[in-house]
Amino acid sequence: MSSSSSLGFGIGLRTAHFNTLLERRAEVDWFEALSENFMMEGGRPHFVLDRIRRDFPIVLHGVSLSIGSTDPLRRDYLDRLRWLIERFEPRWISDHLCWTGVDAHNLHDLLPLPWNEEALALVVSRVVEVQDVLGHRIALENVSSYLAFTHSTMSEWEFLSEVARRADCSILLDVNNIYVSARNLGFDPRAFIDGIPSERVVQMHLAGHSDCGTHLLDTHDAAVAEPVWELFVHARRRLGAVPTCIEWDGNVPPLEELESEVATARRRAAEAEPSGQPRDDHATAAA
Amino acid sequence: MTTPPPLRELQLRLRELIFRNGDGTAAALERLERGAADLPIRGDERLSPAQRLSIYAGMHFLRIRDVLAEDFPATRAAAGDEFDRLVERYLDAHPTDDPSLRRAGRHLPRFLERSPANPPFAWQADLAALEWAMIEAFDALDEDVLTAAALETVAPGDWPDLAIRPVRSLRLLELRFPVDEIRADLIAGAPPSEAMPVELSLRVWRQGTSVFHRRIGEAELRALRCVGEGIAFGELCAALAAEQPADDAARQAIGLLRDWLSDELLAALPTA
């Protein structure tokens, strides 16, 4: 795997766009593929990803590493991930700072951890083990949260920063998740961004969410909301031209709408530049 | 306030609460309130700890239900409004254990054998078996297929020992109901109805990036099973000849071979 420098703006690769992507070149700079969607032995998803790889850089993004679980790491999952890395040669790989199951039961949800020393020691040791098995550095992403624990002793961004420092891993900063969690749990989203070590951030995520009245839900089924764009501009000012990916998972619109979101991301990113011009030359930590 | 539990215990208790209470009912929220009472979860004026847990519980159920609905579209259509209840019972019997949601439905055909949906159509387990075979065929390993041109290079004397094998996407199903037709009707929007039992064999396979299924006779089923065991072409002919004159068996073997080549059902010969 290589450096994330100058990748620009990408989108999440989704089945709904497979046909269009086989017919024409997308107006994006790169693609993010969900690791678990390609863990089968072959078939159409592999065929499409091979075609995409001919024209675009790709990265792999997982949802089932369960780095915060108290279960042993699943070696079969890591073996499958390592096979995928060798097969598709992504620029880098990422997963989430969360747990998805326990006692061999996978809930397929991104569940929050208490931000304390017990969880920190567990996550750090598991990231080190994962990176040893895979032979590559991984990036961890902050998740959207709907609850917080009373026995947390630090903030989420302090926890994430400390994991990255102790385990020598990278960070995938999901700007929408920061906004959703900040609204749900009552913290300042800019403090999150300001508290992250910029040299560790290899990628950013943007997505839409739903307002349920009492809380925001990370639904990935709508355009990026204006407050999230404003937070994105703030993140670009602080972190530079970090490769940025638009995620859209529910009610997936035609590819043109995703391309329009990418164009908006380019425009909003330019707002962060003193000259008002886009910049794509940010070199980040090599995986 | 009680001492917060260790992380392991906390995760086990949260798992139980989220897994068991995703139906959004008042009873589920009541169970969550009882279960969350001594857990270290912060509540506020907008949402109590139990209401916050219920967000996760609801999302967990909906995520898996949507995957199963996508992988088993005809089974879902047949179950109609009862599909959610079917998924609840299925997940209770088979909690998801695989990192990939793509594998979540692999026990559904056998589950329906033992525990029918409501209404309990006799064909529903066969239908789920067909839909799962299509998923497996779709995801099977890519490989080069045997072509007529490659067979032309085989010397006549080498034919009896020629080892042929099916592509890895091939699935053979022996069913009791015409679920290929039932599936097509349900996908087209027809209401489910009872069907007369009929013994039926199907082969399911992937050609390029598309999955197909086709009814096959008893002879082809037997022949494909033999080929699946890796027997040589000569042995295949001998097996077919066991129940008919040798000339008829040879003609049948050639006919089957022609169909299989056309459908890209055989894997390329190993290179020397």
XYZ file of C-alpha atoms in Angstrom, chain B:
272
model
C -24.516 4.551 41.996
C -23.258 1.004 41.469
C -19.726 0.325 40.271
C -19.555 0.174 36.438
C -19.094 -3.393 35.202
C -15.875 -4.469 33.479
C -15.930 -3.970 29.707
C -16.607 -7.660 29.005
C -19.674 -7.737 31.231
C -20.862 -4.393 29.882
C -20.672 -5.653 26.293
C -22.454 -8.907 27.125
C -25.311 -7.058 28.794
C -25.602 -4.477 26.022
C -25.595 -7.252 23.414
C -28.486 -8.979 25.143
C -30.539 -5.799 25.451
C -29.937 -4.678 21.861
C -30.503 -8.129 20.367
C -33.742 -8.900 22.198
C -35.537 -5.579 22.000
C -35.540 -4.318 18.439
C -39.246 -4.457 17.639
C -39.994 -0.916 18.823
C -42.877 -1.928 21.081
C -43.712 -0.464 24.486
C -42.899 -3.841 26.017
C -39.422 -3.746 24.463
C -38.805 -0.240 25.828
C -39.960 -1.393 29.258
C -37.463 -4.278 29.145
C -34.747 -1.849 28.083
C -35.597 0.468 30.986
C -35.289 -2.393 33.443
C -32.085 -3.653 31.839
C -30.439 -0.231 31.623
C -31.285 0.795 35.180
C -27.897 -0.133 36.617
C -25.813 0.338 33.461
C -23.432 3.314 33.232
C -25.315 5.040 30.397
C -25.830 8.779 30.438
C -29.386 10.032 29.901
C -30.677 13.569 29.542
C -33.906 15.528 29.137
C -34.196 14.435 25.493
C -33.549 10.705 25.794
C -33.324 8.279 28.708
C -30.635 5.567 28.738
C -33.272 3.032 27.641
C -34.415 5.226 24.745
C -30.818 5.581 23.639
C -30.380 1.801 23.734
C -33.588 1.367 21.762
C -32.051 3.342 18.870
C -29.358 0.677 18.567
C -31.846 -2.163 19.062
C -34.075 -0.886 16.258
C -31.199 -0.328 13.842
C -29.794 -3.804 14.488
C -33.040 -5.491 13.528
C -33.751 -3.305 10.505
C -30.247 -3.748 9.079
C -30.411 -7.546 9.116
C -34.036 -7.658 7.984
C -33.197 -5.487 4.965
C -30.283 -7.736 3.980
C -32.471 -10.848 4.209
C -35.226 -9.140 2.218
C -32.713 -8.335 -0.517
C -31.193 -11.836 -0.595
C -34.574 -13.653 -0.435
C -36.920 -11.410 -2.460
C -39.482 -14.125 -3.237
C -39.438 -15.543 0.297
C -40.023 -12.008 1.522
C -42.878 -11.485 -0.955
C -44.503 -14.760 0.131
C -44.296 -13.837 3.812
C -45.719 -10.348 3.238
C -46.450 -8.541 6.494
C -45.263 -11.592 8.439
C -41.699 -11.215 7.154
C -40.544 -9.179 10.174
C -41.885 -11.849 12.527
C -40.142 -14.540 10.464
C -36.845 -12.630 10.708
C -37.263 -12.241 14.490
C -37.763 -15.980 14.924
C -34.915 -16.776 12.540
C -32.450 -14.463 14.318
C -33.504 -15.920 17.653
C -32.596 -19.393 16.379
C -29.552 -18.279 14.374
C -27.915 -15.136 15.787
C -25.591 -13.637 13.190
C -22.058 -14.871 13.774
C -20.301 -14.118 10.497
C -18.474 -10.818 9.932
C -20.204 -10.561 6.563
C -23.939 -9.821 6.496
C -23.914 -11.575 3.131
C -23.833 -14.869 5.081
C -26.707 -13.961 7.411
C -29.274 -15.988 5.471
C -27.386 -19.238 5.091
C -29.473 -21.104 7.688
C -32.838 -19.841 6.443
C -33.750 -22.814 4.165
C -33.161 -25.355 6.953
C -34.862 -23.087 9.498
C -37.981 -22.940 7.332
C -37.989 -26.738 7.105
C -38.318 -26.980 10.859
C -40.166 -23.777 11.609
C -42.495 -22.676 8.795
C -43.452 -19.075 8.228
C -47.018 -17.895 8.571
C -48.893 -18.696 6.359
C -47.049 -22.019 6.208
C -46.761 -22.722 2.484
C -45.296 -26.181 1.978
C -42.855 -24.881 -0.649
C -41.227 -22.108 1.359
C -38.132 -24.080 2.443
C -37.515 -25.154 -1.172
C -37.949 -21.554 -2.317
C -35.430 -20.301 0.251
C -33.031 -23.081 -0.817
C -33.225 -21.874 -4.421
C -32.673 -18.239 -3.422
C -29.704 -19.138 -1.223
C -28.181 -21.295 -4.001
C -28.423 -18.230 -6.275
C -26.531 -16.138 -3.701
C -23.834 -18.798 -3.404
C -23.516 -19.103 -7.181
C -23.284 -15.320 -7.491
C -20.410 -15.181 -5.000
C -18.471 -18.257 -6.150
C -14.851 -18.169 -7.214
C -14.081 -16.805 -10.677
C -12.407 -19.312 -12.961
C -11.736 -19.984 -16.618
C -14.308 -22.214 -18.300
C -13.828 -25.158 -20.649
C -14.378 -24.324 -24.315
C -15.084 -26.437 -27.368
C -11.836 -25.158 -28.870
C -9.892 -26.509 -25.892
C -11.576 -29.904 -26.251
C -10.586 -30.075 -29.923
C -6.956 -30.195 -28.817
C -7.544 -33.401 -26.807
C -6.188 -36.442 -28.642
C -8.831 -39.161 -29.253
C -6.903 -41.624 -27.138
C -6.898 -39.245 -24.183
C -10.681 -38.835 -24.017
C -11.453 -41.777 -21.675
C -9.078 -40.381 -19.043
C -10.094 -36.772 -19.570
C -10.884 -35.311 -16.136
C -13.623 -32.732 -16.269
C -15.112 -30.876 -13.343
C -17.932 -28.345 -12.976
C -17.354 -24.668 -12.245
C -17.412 -23.856 -8.541
C -20.603 -21.825 -8.866
C -22.674 -24.922 -9.756
C -25.315 -25.873 -7.195
C -27.586 -28.912 -7.624
C -30.968 -28.859 -5.916
C -33.440 -31.704 -5.481
C -36.769 -30.117 -4.613
C -40.334 -31.135 -3.896
C -42.127 -28.154 -5.405
C -41.857 -26.110 -8.635
C -40.228 -23.184 -6.851
C -38.563 -21.882 -10.019
C -42.046 -21.013 -11.294
C -43.281 -19.968 -7.859
C -40.309 -17.616 -7.494
C -40.902 -16.027 -10.906
C -44.579 -15.471 -10.067
C -43.825 -13.936 -6.678
C -41.146 -11.622 -8.101
C -43.678 -10.531 -10.748
C -46.062 -9.569 -7.949
C -48.433 -12.537 -7.913
C -49.933 -13.424 -4.533
C -48.588 -16.627 -2.960
C -50.695 -19.747 -3.251
C -50.387 -23.451 -2.582
C -48.749 -25.566 -5.278
C -48.933 -29.240 -6.137
C -45.835 -31.169 -5.137
C -43.563 -32.280 -7.957
C -40.144 -33.861 -7.813
C -37.795 -31.393 -9.402
C -34.046 -31.081 -9.940
C -32.454 -27.736 -10.708
C -28.965 -26.711 -11.576
C -27.987 -23.202 -10.490
C -24.834 -21.619 -11.871
C -23.188 -18.361 -12.825
C -22.307 -17.522 -16.400
C -20.194 -14.391 -16.616
C -21.697 -12.184 -13.924
C -25.275 -13.483 -14.193
C -26.845 -16.363 -12.251
C -29.103 -18.865 -14.021
C -31.141 -21.873 -12.993
C -32.506 -24.641 -15.175
C -34.558 -27.791 -14.647
C -32.642 -30.976 -15.369
C -33.596 -34.617 -15.727
C -32.495 -37.466 -13.526
C -29.741 -38.531 -15.951
C -28.170 -35.073 -16.055
C -28.422 -34.767 -12.272
C -26.598 -38.078 -11.878
C -24.027 -37.120 -14.503
C -23.332 -33.753 -12.874
C -22.915 -35.446 -9.508
C -20.391 -37.824 -11.102
C -18.556 -34.919 -12.733
C -18.588 -33.119 -9.403
C -16.721 -36.032 -7.911
C -14.007 -35.551 -10.522
C -14.469 -38.726 -12.550
C -12.959 -39.133 -16.006
C -15.027 -38.780 -19.186
C -14.771 -42.519 -19.818
C -16.215 -43.245 -16.392
C -19.038 -40.808 -17.055
C -19.921 -42.689 -20.242
C -19.762 -45.987 -18.335
C -22.090 -44.626 -15.658
C -24.596 -43.487 -18.282
C -24.299 -46.856 -20.049
C -25.311 -48.702 -16.912
C -28.968 -48.073 -17.723
C -29.009 -47.971 -21.533
C -27.192 -49.322 -24.600
C -23.629 -48.063 -25.018
C -24.387 -46.132 -28.230
C -27.283 -44.282 -26.563
C -25.083 -43.526 -23.564
C -22.364 -42.101 -25.797
C -24.886 -39.922 -27.619
C -26.282 -38.762 -24.279
C -22.798 -37.955 -22.943
C -22.003 -35.915 -26.041
C -25.345 -34.098 -25.790
C -24.769 -33.244 -22.147
C -21.228 -32.107 -22.879
C -22.500 -29.818 -25.624
C -25.075 -28.249 -23.249
C -22.541 -27.838 -20.460
C -20.035 -26.157 -22.784
C -22.736 -23.844 -24.063
C -23.756 -22.917 -20.515
C -20.118 -22.533 -19.395
C -20.733 -25.154 -16.740
C -17.318 -26.836 -16.857
C -14.006 -25.528 -15.558
C -11.049 -25.164 -17.887
C -8.753 -28.192 -18.119
C -5.704 -27.965 -15.886
C -2.672 -26.780 -17.777
C 0.106 -29.313 -18.164
